[in-house]
Amino acid sequence: KDYWGGKLKDKIKGRISGDKFGRLVVRPDSGDPATIVTEVIKILLEQFKEDVTETPTGHKLLPDYIRVLQGDGVDWESIPKILEKLDSEKIAADNIGFGSGGSLLQKLNRDTFKCAFKCAEITVNGQARDVFKDPITDKGKASKKGRLTLQRAEDAAHFSEADKYKPRDGDNGVPGGTGFLHYSPCGKYVTIASGKGDPSKDILELVYRDGALLKDQTLEEIRKRADIPEGPFLATA
């Protein structure tokens, strides 16, 4: 609302002029798809209301220079729900496009095991800064902040109870939560965030950095390490 329909509004509207055609595509993320999509389009309709038109069926249509793309939680079941919600608000279906990958098949993807890779630290003018994701609409997607180390729990014994990570408490809570100690469910390991860990005690090994492979591992080695007692790979070794 503040950027697309405020600070950057004139640049977005200027994408179409003369023989030049350009379109900004806004991609929402997280939360209930039908609700999020509808709310985003309603905001855009309000911010660009001077150029909004109405279709022959009486549905509101955004100007050609801006549209919405939904690529989160899209499958054969969610698309009709999204379109039904838009129709109930008299919003044209032409405002949105859909993108879907694994959800069109067996829906076995990175979310099956809650696996994701996210930027945790950046360097600006020589100064390190924590980076994290903490969407209000999906607490399960909150990420860890800053430089991380994975250590054994006993290595964090000198920290206090207040240093344990606590998620954002409601919409007005601290973005990213508080604390920097993220313990594993078994309690044997802890990820220490915000650069407060000890790199010399980091259990993880550096494998890949700046485009260079530093540690080559065979598929057989990886299978053995990932196996369970009496599992399929160790049994055939």
CSV table of N, CA and C in Angstrom, one decimal, residues 21 73 76 101-102 145 172 181 229:
chain,number,residue,atom,x,y,z
A,21,PHE,N,5.0,-0.5,-23.4
A,21,PHE,CA,4.1,-1.2,-22.5
A,21,PHE,C,4.9,-1.9,-21.4
A,73,GLY,N,0.4,-21.8,-2.4
A,73,GLY,CA,-0.8,-22.6,-2.1
A,73,GLY,C,-1.7,-22.7,-3.2
A,76,TRP,N,-5.5,-27.3,-7.7
A,76,TRP,CA,-6.8,-27.4,-8.3
A,76,TRP,C,-8.0,-27.1,-7.4
A,101,GLY,N,3.5,-25.4,-9.2
A,101,GLY,CA,4.5,-26.3,-9.5
A,101,GLY,C,4.2,-27.7,-9.0
A,102,GLY,N,4.8,-28.1,-7.9
A,102,GLY,CA,4.6,-29.4,-7.3
A,102,GLY,C,3.2,-29.7,-6.9
A,145,LYS,N,17.7,-15.4,12.5
A,145,LYS,CA,18.4,-14.1,12.2
A,145,LYS,C,19.9,-14.3,12.2
A,172,ASN,N,1.4,-6.9,16.8
A,172,ASN,CA,2.2,-5.7,17.3
A,172,ASN,C,3.5,-6.2,18.1
A,181,LEU,N,18.4,-18.3,20.8
A,181,LEU,CA,18.7,-19.8,21.0
A,181,LEU,C,17.5,-20.6,20.4
A,229,PRO,N,18.8,-46.7,12.0
A,229,PRO,CA,19.2,-48.0,12.4
A,229,PRO,C,18.4,-49.1,11.7
